[in-house]
């Protein structure tokens, strides 16, 4: 054979091999379209063990360890005190733990560590505080029932070994989604919903809703209760609290205004459920845990974070606009909400000051003062239910702006009632309303 | 003008396959026909929807197309430019290399979306059949694309892809 023939033949062989390689990879040995179910023992909570069978999910879960600001500038997974940007927090939460320590939350893997580090609680705090922080709740609740909620946290700590992990949402035997927080199961039951029968698409929000919600501790038992009996809107939850459920009157007494205050907690689930995405059936996981692919294998991202970090996977499965456009829309909503949130929070702080000033006057109209206290309680609730929520309005822009609008109005009323209570200097109820 | 001696030298060059006999001339012709036939068949097959569905990344869209109201049309009737053969082959080569690279490297995303060029091509193909529907409306000459509203027509909603199956 001549040199040219050799060259030609070897090129032909290389081309054939390349063709076979591509054919094998693309057509014959396709990447798997399903995941093999692994047997994981019921009491196994270590995510690294689960990760051996579900490596892609585990790898993405490990990304929750990252600490970084959100792409929109609102929300952060680093421990940064909210009061740096919103100093009104220090006035509004005066006399309670949130004025001492109100840091941005870190990712799920840090839940137990942050529970131990926060200045808001101490070893004598009720066991109820661990409800949403650890998968070990499963065994603790199984052994103790609701009595764990009253047990001092220090006594439970030896049993709390893992933070929020795979087992908080997955049944190890079937990998089906499941709820472990009894408070969610009970609250849904009172609303006529059996979460054990919920379809998968709803479970993709319920597993998040078992913790990302408003709640309170029942005074005597310290049980965790979700205030949903009248509905999930801020005013419906406020109405629920107004009836002093289980003897629950307040979270704390504000030292300046002497108003009986409520502390709102992260109502992400409630806010989303009335919003346009929630009503359209878009679940929490659809945006926060979108489907991704690695090496052709489809998996659910278990990096629970701002969807703005992966707009293509989260938003663009439905929205055809560009990434830049979508990010801009989210930023616009959040900027508007932030602006009103600051106005509302600052006004609430002023209301506490005005009522405190009027209250210091022994001759002030006490009936009017009480009325002002009720207004500031409600105004702060409406501000806090937004401020404590994690989306800076995105989960439900119109409702949240409405809530903040009401907060601003209520705070103004609290201030003017307090002012006239001090001015009147008589003990008859003030007649004129405006 | 090149000097004549050069041309002669080219003609006298030792050929790679030198047709010494009539037999080898016939064989060459036969090989030529075979290659042309294979190329034509390959091109034809590469335009079939069955070929598209061979790729892992196309499984979902293929399944949805099969139950859609446009199932009588092949993938390429919407997704390839309907111009002349040069335009078609150029686009097919470009798209083919892109698909081949990403399919081999398995670097395609969970949900595949149209590029802006792909969207324009689909849009032109909608109008190839449906132009008369809009020719007397304000939609003519607007910058809207058909799929902006009629986006779920063939491939359904992205969310209908289902989750990750566990076996």
XYZ file of C-alpha atoms in Angstrom:
601
model
C 0.000 0.000 0.000
C 1.190 3.466 -0.782
C 1.438 6.205 1.880
C -1.652 7.899 0.522
C -3.697 4.748 0.644
C -2.601 4.138 4.210
C -3.517 7.659 5.188
C -6.865 7.381 3.477
C -7.643 4.048 5.107
C -6.706 5.209 8.579
C -8.824 8.353 8.177
C -11.682 6.129 7.113
C -11.227 3.963 10.219
C -11.091 7.024 12.516
C -14.254 8.420 10.942
C -16.006 5.066 11.362
C -14.955 4.795 14.998
C -16.122 8.360 15.654
C -19.451 7.576 14.030
C -19.845 4.427 16.129
C -18.944 6.367 19.291
C -21.565 9.033 18.606
C -24.175 6.451 17.652
C -23.505 4.531 20.849
C -23.605 7.600 23.046
C -26.580 9.304 21.464
C -28.808 6.460 20.327
C -27.837 3.197 22.021
C -26.575 4.084 25.508
C -28.972 6.880 26.363
C -28.768 8.513 29.783
C -31.277 7.049 32.242
C -34.667 8.678 32.474
C -35.444 7.331 35.936
C -33.760 6.956 39.286
C -33.357 3.621 41.012
C -35.071 3.420 44.378
C -32.603 2.733 47.160
C -33.468 1.163 50.485
C -32.699 3.708 53.164
C -33.469 2.729 56.767
C -36.291 4.659 58.465
C -34.093 6.236 61.143
C -31.311 7.352 58.796
C -31.155 11.162 58.668
C -27.593 11.702 57.446
C -27.912 13.329 53.993
C -24.499 11.957 52.971
C -25.885 8.413 53.264
C -28.920 9.289 51.163
C -26.542 11.068 48.791
C -24.777 7.837 47.938
C -27.948 6.631 46.239
C -29.125 10.015 44.993
C -25.875 11.784 44.070
C -27.235 14.558 41.850
C -29.836 15.602 44.418
C -27.242 15.487 47.204
C -24.722 17.495 45.207
C -27.291 20.236 44.683
C -28.351 20.068 48.360
C -24.724 20.708 49.350
C -24.936 24.007 47.466
C -27.202 25.225 50.277
C -23.977 25.698 52.221
C -23.089 28.645 50.018
C -23.501 32.027 51.642
C -24.210 34.777 49.171
C -26.489 37.733 48.535
C -29.507 37.294 46.293
C -29.152 38.539 42.696
C -31.858 41.148 43.284
C -30.176 42.607 46.327
C -33.052 41.539 48.603
C -32.561 38.478 50.746
C -29.247 36.951 51.638
C -27.927 33.652 52.881
C -25.270 35.291 55.014
C -25.983 36.212 58.614
C -26.557 39.926 58.208
C -28.629 41.858 60.731
C -31.839 43.236 59.219
C -31.547 46.293 61.463
C -28.549 47.593 59.499
C -30.776 48.452 56.566
C -33.970 48.860 58.598
C -33.130 50.549 61.932
C -36.878 50.886 62.698
C -36.710 47.190 63.612
C -34.946 48.121 66.853
C -37.906 50.289 67.929
C -40.638 48.010 66.663
C -39.254 44.907 68.414
C -38.130 46.723 71.554
C -38.527 44.540 74.593
C -38.293 41.255 72.709
C -35.684 38.964 71.201
C -35.916 40.208 67.622
C -34.369 43.522 68.682
C -31.327 41.606 69.943
C -30.736 39.362 66.948
C -32.591 39.405 63.635
C -30.165 38.053 61.066
C -30.884 36.832 57.557
C -31.367 33.071 57.541
C -28.782 30.775 56.068
C -29.492 27.613 54.118
C -31.212 24.481 55.427
C -27.941 22.685 56.394
C -27.235 25.452 58.923
C -30.586 25.185 60.744
C -29.355 23.455 63.901
C -26.124 25.439 64.103
C -28.023 28.712 63.780
C -30.596 27.572 66.346
C -27.747 27.110 68.810
C -26.061 30.385 67.906
C -28.981 32.810 67.801
C -29.314 35.253 70.671
C -33.080 34.980 70.462
C -33.201 31.737 72.407
C -31.388 30.095 75.281
C -31.178 26.552 76.703
C -34.395 27.164 78.651
C -36.381 28.115 75.551
C -39.191 25.672 74.822
C -38.498 22.592 72.706
C -41.096 23.919 70.246
C -38.261 26.046 68.796
C -36.685 22.964 67.217
C -39.826 21.895 65.370
C -38.663 23.163 62.013
C -34.940 22.888 62.500
C -34.249 19.173 62.440
C -35.318 15.860 60.972
C -34.876 14.381 64.429
C -38.305 15.858 65.172
C -39.682 12.636 63.673
C -38.409 10.472 66.550
C -38.789 13.139 69.225
C -42.477 13.621 68.361
C -42.992 9.858 68.040
C -41.624 9.315 71.561
C -42.945 12.345 73.393
C -45.914 13.640 71.401
C -46.528 17.332 71.909
C -44.876 17.279 75.343
C -41.582 17.891 73.556
C -42.808 21.409 72.836
C -42.683 22.373 76.525
C -39.468 20.467 77.304
C -36.488 22.832 77.618
C -34.443 22.932 74.454
C -31.271 21.942 76.325
C -32.837 18.583 77.155
C -33.610 17.943 73.486
C -30.275 19.055 72.065
C -28.557 15.642 72.523
C -31.205 14.134 70.258
C -30.904 16.845 67.600
C -28.203 15.511 65.314
C -29.184 16.678 61.864
C -30.599 19.921 60.434
C -33.251 20.145 57.709
C -32.283 17.207 55.500
C -33.764 14.737 53.011
C -35.963 13.036 55.625
C -37.840 16.259 56.426
C -39.643 15.952 53.111
C -39.024 12.401 51.822
C -40.187 8.993 52.939
C -36.957 6.947 52.839
C -38.729 3.783 51.684
C -40.565 5.231 48.680
C -38.990 8.684 48.204
C -42.551 10.040 48.166
C -43.004 13.492 49.643
C -44.254 13.545 53.225
C -44.993 15.967 56.051
C -43.289 15.549 59.415
C -44.445 18.683 61.221
C -47.593 17.810 63.231
C -48.586 21.491 63.382
C -49.070 21.599 59.603
C -51.031 18.347 59.548
C -53.356 19.627 62.304
C -53.811 23.076 60.762
C -54.692 21.566 57.393
C -57.065 19.115 59.073
C -58.955 22.045 60.638
C -59.259 23.464 57.123
C -60.658 20.118 55.942
C -57.570 18.957 54.064
C -56.022 15.546 54.658
C -52.381 16.033 53.702
C -51.822 12.272 53.614
C -54.102 12.134 50.578
C -52.663 15.189 48.848
C -51.522 14.705 45.255
C -47.854 15.082 44.444
C -48.274 18.464 42.801
C -49.673 19.881 46.069
C -47.091 18.092 48.155
C -44.470 20.009 46.200
C -45.719 23.071 48.111
C -46.927 21.414 51.316
C -43.478 20.142 52.256
C -42.304 23.756 52.241
C -45.527 24.967 53.851
C -44.925 22.789 56.884
C -42.405 25.404 58.034
C -42.459 28.546 55.880
C -45.580 29.847 57.601
C -46.948 32.068 60.360
C -47.372 30.285 63.706
C -47.608 30.827 67.459
C -46.914 28.776 70.587
C -50.023 27.959 72.632
C -49.433 29.590 76.050
C -49.830 26.586 78.362
C -48.567 23.725 76.237
C -46.129 25.572 73.956
C -47.640 23.591 71.058
C -46.975 25.030 67.622
C -50.217 26.266 66.065
C -50.825 27.825 62.651
C -53.489 30.601 62.859
C -55.352 29.518 59.738
C -58.853 28.751 61.001
C -60.320 31.924 59.462
C -58.169 31.902 56.342
C -54.664 32.656 55.186
C -54.905 36.425 54.550
C -53.135 38.818 56.969
C -56.474 40.262 58.136
C -57.965 36.773 58.626
C -55.026 35.684 60.748
C -55.271 38.940 62.692
C -58.961 38.304 63.319
C -58.062 34.820 64.541
C -55.568 36.215 67.050
C -58.075 38.854 68.193
C -60.203 36.065 69.664
C -57.354 35.092 72.006
C -57.062 31.486 70.875
C -56.089 29.142 73.730
C -55.542 32.178 75.941
C -52.950 33.593 73.560
C -53.140 37.373 73.845
C -49.725 38.620 72.771
C -46.145 37.670 72.019
C -44.838 40.532 74.134
C -45.721 43.898 75.637
C -44.057 46.803 73.873
C -42.226 48.814 76.559
C -42.875 52.238 74.958
C -46.449 52.019 73.754
C -47.512 49.276 76.227
C -49.348 47.681 73.298
C -49.836 43.910 73.289
C -47.830 42.955 70.236
C -47.820 40.047 67.809
C -44.650 38.807 66.113
C -45.252 37.610 62.581
C -43.163 34.753 61.192
C -42.184 34.103 57.576
C -45.659 33.498 55.969
C -44.219 32.439 52.613
C -46.778 29.658 52.073
C -49.810 31.806 52.951
C -48.647 34.718 50.788
C -47.839 32.508 47.804
C -51.112 30.577 48.044
C -53.192 33.685 47.288
C -50.813 35.026 44.668
C -50.936 34.644 40.929
C -48.399 31.798 40.847
C -50.023 29.967 43.737
C -53.503 30.315 42.233
C -52.211 29.086 38.882
C -50.920 25.924 40.521
C -47.228 26.739 40.301
C -45.699 25.010 43.303
C -42.856 26.180 45.551
C -40.592 23.503 44.063
C -41.373 24.567 40.487
C -39.428 27.790 41.039
C -37.175 27.076 44.014
C -36.250 23.506 43.076
C -36.530 23.367 39.284
C -35.698 20.356 37.176
C -32.174 20.359 35.876
C -29.997 17.983 33.899
C -26.491 16.806 34.379
C -24.919 14.479 31.877
C -28.363 14.041 30.357
C -29.894 12.813 33.607
C -32.891 14.810 34.799
C -33.006 15.655 38.502
C -34.721 18.041 40.872
C -32.423 20.748 42.149
C -32.236 20.535 45.939
C -30.508 23.863 46.223
C -33.392 25.745 47.791
C -32.620 29.310 46.921
C -33.669 32.410 45.035
C -34.990 31.388 41.599
C -33.162 34.453 40.322
C -29.985 32.370 40.503
C -31.314 30.081 37.762
C -33.914 32.068 35.838
C -33.688 29.785 32.796
C -34.661 26.666 34.729
C -37.146 28.378 37.037
C -38.954 31.083 35.087
C -38.338 30.299 31.460
C -40.087 26.943 31.546
C -43.235 29.113 31.373
C -42.135 32.662 30.556
C -40.680 33.246 27.098
C -39.122 36.612 27.875
C -35.370 36.984 28.320
C -33.466 36.467 31.555
C -32.604 40.165 31.729
C -36.238 41.142 31.293
C -37.482 38.704 33.931
C -34.885 39.747 36.511
C -35.808 43.368 35.890
C -39.505 42.645 36.542
C -38.725 40.926 39.834
C -36.462 43.772 40.871
C -39.171 46.307 40.045
C -41.694 44.506 42.256
C -39.195 44.190 45.069
C -38.079 47.821 44.860
C -41.702 48.973 45.134
C -42.380 46.712 48.086
C -39.149 47.679 49.830
C -40.040 51.359 49.547
C -43.462 50.882 51.169
C -42.092 48.424 53.730
C -39.659 51.076 54.961
C -42.421 53.715 55.084
C -44.723 51.385 57.022
C -42.015 50.215 59.440
C -40.816 53.733 60.145
C -44.369 54.967 60.746
C -45.052 52.072 63.131
C -41.918 53.061 65.078
C -43.221 56.642 65.242
C -46.576 55.356 66.464
C -44.897 53.511 69.355
C -43.075 56.716 70.258
C -46.231 58.843 70.021
C -48.245 56.446 72.187
C -45.360 56.195 74.683
C -45.219 59.977 74.903
C -48.974 60.261 75.376
C -48.945 57.405 77.902
C -46.370 59.218 80.008
C -48.949 61.947 80.556
C -51.005 60.852 83.562
C -53.954 62.962 82.403
C -54.127 61.490 78.921
C -57.378 59.903 77.783
C -56.889 56.206 78.638
C -59.704 54.975 76.393
C -58.182 56.746 73.441
C -54.741 55.454 74.371
C -56.005 51.877 74.363
C -57.526 52.521 70.969
C -54.180 53.817 69.698
C -52.507 50.703 71.094
C -54.883 48.479 69.164
C -54.096 50.463 66.013
C -50.353 50.148 66.461
C -50.689 46.418 67.174
C -52.554 45.945 63.926
C -50.323 48.349 61.974
C -47.224 46.475 63.066
C -48.810 43.101 62.266
C -49.535 44.286 58.729
C -45.972 45.598 58.358
C -44.328 42.584 59.978
C -46.252 39.937 58.006
C -44.623 41.475 54.928
C -41.220 42.275 56.442
C -40.857 38.758 57.857
C -41.844 37.182 54.559
C -38.945 36.016 52.421
C -39.787 37.271 48.931
C -39.773 41.076 49.335
C -43.241 41.005 47.863
C -42.657 38.730 44.904
C -44.771 35.859 46.226
C -47.859 38.065 45.931
C -47.152 41.676 44.880
C -50.680 43.120 44.907
C -51.670 41.591 48.224
C -48.417 42.631 49.882
C -48.666 46.218 48.653
C -52.261 46.283 49.897
C -51.136 44.978 53.294
C -48.419 47.620 53.530
C -50.906 50.296 52.469
C -53.176 49.260 55.321
C -50.241 49.255 57.724
C -49.347 52.819 56.753
C -52.958 53.958 57.231
C -53.279 52.193 60.600
C -49.980 53.651 61.846
C -51.105 57.150 60.877
C -54.350 56.600 62.769
C -52.439 55.294 65.796
C -50.293 58.424 65.800
C -53.193 60.874 65.519
C -55.269 59.065 68.149
C -52.276 59.075 70.518
C -51.698 62.770 69.885
C -55.289 63.747 70.596
C -55.426 61.460 73.665
C -52.635 63.551 75.132
C -54.093 66.876 74.003
C -57.657 66.364 75.314
C -56.678 66.058 78.969
C -60.036 64.667 79.939
C -61.167 61.183 80.706
C -64.184 61.108 78.447
C -63.919 59.158 75.261
C -63.067 61.363 72.350
C -66.225 61.901 70.291
C -65.127 63.002 66.910
C -63.796 60.515 64.439
C -62.355 61.398 61.127
C -2.451 32.723 -18.584
C -0.682 29.700 -17.154
C 2.065 28.251 -19.323
C 1.017 25.110 -21.156
C 3.809 23.036 -19.590
C 2.168 23.439 -16.161
C -1.139 22.087 -17.360
C 0.576 19.103 -18.852
C 2.313 18.391 -15.644
C -1.014 18.390 -13.801
C -2.490 16.038 -16.296
C 0.476 13.714 -16.055
C 0.358 13.539 -12.263
C -0.076 10.067 -10.785
C -3.763 9.718 -9.939
C -4.952 8.253 -6.658
C -7.320 5.783 -8.285
C -6.168 5.362 -11.819
C -8.944 3.861 -14.037
C -6.771 1.527 -16.000
C -9.558 -0.640 -17.312
C -13.183 -0.264 -18.331
C -14.162 -2.425 -15.336
C -12.826 0.027 -12.831
C -14.613 2.876 -14.658
C -17.897 1.050 -14.212
C -17.104 0.333 -10.587
C -16.415 4.017 -9.989
C -19.718 4.980 -11.554
C -21.534 2.421 -9.432
C -19.801 3.675 -6.295
C -20.755 7.212 -7.244
C -24.411 6.245 -7.625
C -24.330 4.356 -4.335
C -22.816 7.305 -2.499
C -25.340 9.707 -4.006
C -28.183 7.369 -3.088
C -26.885 6.960 0.453
C -26.510 10.713 0.839
C -30.016 11.332 -0.463
C -31.505 8.613 1.742
C -29.512 9.937 4.725
C -30.724 13.449 4.112
C -34.285 12.216 3.742
C -34.071 10.080 6.888
C -32.448 12.896 8.871
C -35.554 14.944 8.080
C -37.977 12.401 9.497
C -39.577 12.869 12.883
C -38.473 9.372 13.833
C -34.867 10.444 13.474
C -35.461 13.509 15.666
C -36.940 11.321 18.384
C -33.773 9.210 18.583
C -32.204 11.887 20.736
C -32.800 11.714 24.486
C -33.424 15.428 24.713
C -36.268 15.190 22.179
C -38.262 12.425 23.884
C -40.770 14.681 25.657
C -41.396 17.082 22.772
C -41.747 14.131 20.408
C -44.309 12.442 22.645
C -46.312 15.649 22.897
C -46.160 16.259 19.151
C -47.554 12.747 18.557
C -50.797 13.642 20.323
C -50.973 17.211 19.070
C -53.199 18.688 16.398
C -50.169 19.077 14.164
C -49.102 15.460 14.308
C -49.621 15.094 10.543
C -46.645 17.392 9.980
C -43.034 16.355 10.450
C -40.777 18.221 12.888
C -38.875 19.868 10.059
C -42.019 21.299 8.497
C -42.145 23.750 11.394
C -38.546 23.816 12.555
C -36.652 24.138 9.259
C -36.652 27.166 6.989
C -38.896 26.576 4.000
C -36.557 28.294 1.533
C -34.383 26.931 -1.253
C -32.132 23.890 -0.922
C -29.037 25.988 -0.105
C -30.813 27.707 2.761
C -32.148 24.375 4.009
C -28.834 22.540 3.864
C -26.996 25.446 5.507
C -29.469 25.549 8.387
C -29.566 21.786 8.709
C -25.771 21.595 8.914
C -25.675 24.328 11.528
C -28.481 22.863 13.637
C -27.154 19.349 13.136
C -23.694 20.181 14.452
C -25.237 21.987 17.431
C -27.484 19.020 18.236
C -24.710 16.486 17.715
C -22.294 18.307 20.008
C -24.789 18.816 22.846
C -26.308 15.369 22.524
C -22.888 13.696 22.582
C -21.648 15.818 25.482
C -25.108 15.497 27.120
C -25.007 19.188 27.893
C -28.616 19.993 27.050
C -30.857 21.599 29.703
C -33.911 20.033 31.385
C -36.196 22.173 29.241
C -35.228 23.101 25.730
C -36.522 26.394 24.402
C -36.475 27.987 20.971
C -33.621 30.298 20.041
C -34.655 33.603 18.528
C -33.675 32.289 15.087
C -35.647 29.101 15.761
C -38.643 31.167 16.785
C -38.506 33.193 13.573
C -38.361 30.018 11.499
C -41.341 28.496 13.313
C -43.240 31.736 12.924
C -42.636 31.855 9.153
C -43.821 28.263 8.920
C -47.047 29.019 10.832
C -47.771 31.739 8.319
C -47.025 29.489 5.386
C -50.366 27.808 6.099
C -52.204 30.280 8.283
C -51.407 33.590 6.649
C -54.924 33.999 5.300
C -56.231 33.909 8.877
C -54.381 37.043 9.807
C -53.883 38.880 6.544
C -56.773 41.245 7.200
C -55.972 41.828 10.852
C -53.659 44.160 12.698
C -51.348 41.236 13.384
C -49.941 41.551 9.872
C -46.639 43.362 9.946
C -46.525 43.447 13.736
C -43.485 42.163 15.518
C -45.511 39.518 17.354
C -44.677 35.898 16.899
C -47.480 33.336 16.667
C -46.007 31.129 19.378
C -46.125 33.931 21.919
C -49.839 33.184 22.340
C -50.192 29.774 20.683
C -47.229 28.421 22.587
C -48.790 25.256 23.950
C -50.240 24.245 20.597
C -47.939 21.373 19.731
C -45.645 20.678 22.650
C -48.015 21.461 25.523
C -46.932 23.145 28.698
C -43.413 22.598 29.909
C -44.787 21.686 33.315
C -46.455 18.619 31.823
C -43.072 16.972 31.546
C -43.617 15.255 34.888
C -41.065 14.701 37.571
C -38.161 12.372 38.072
C -39.375 8.803 37.910
C -38.265 6.474 40.660
C -38.200 2.745 40.064
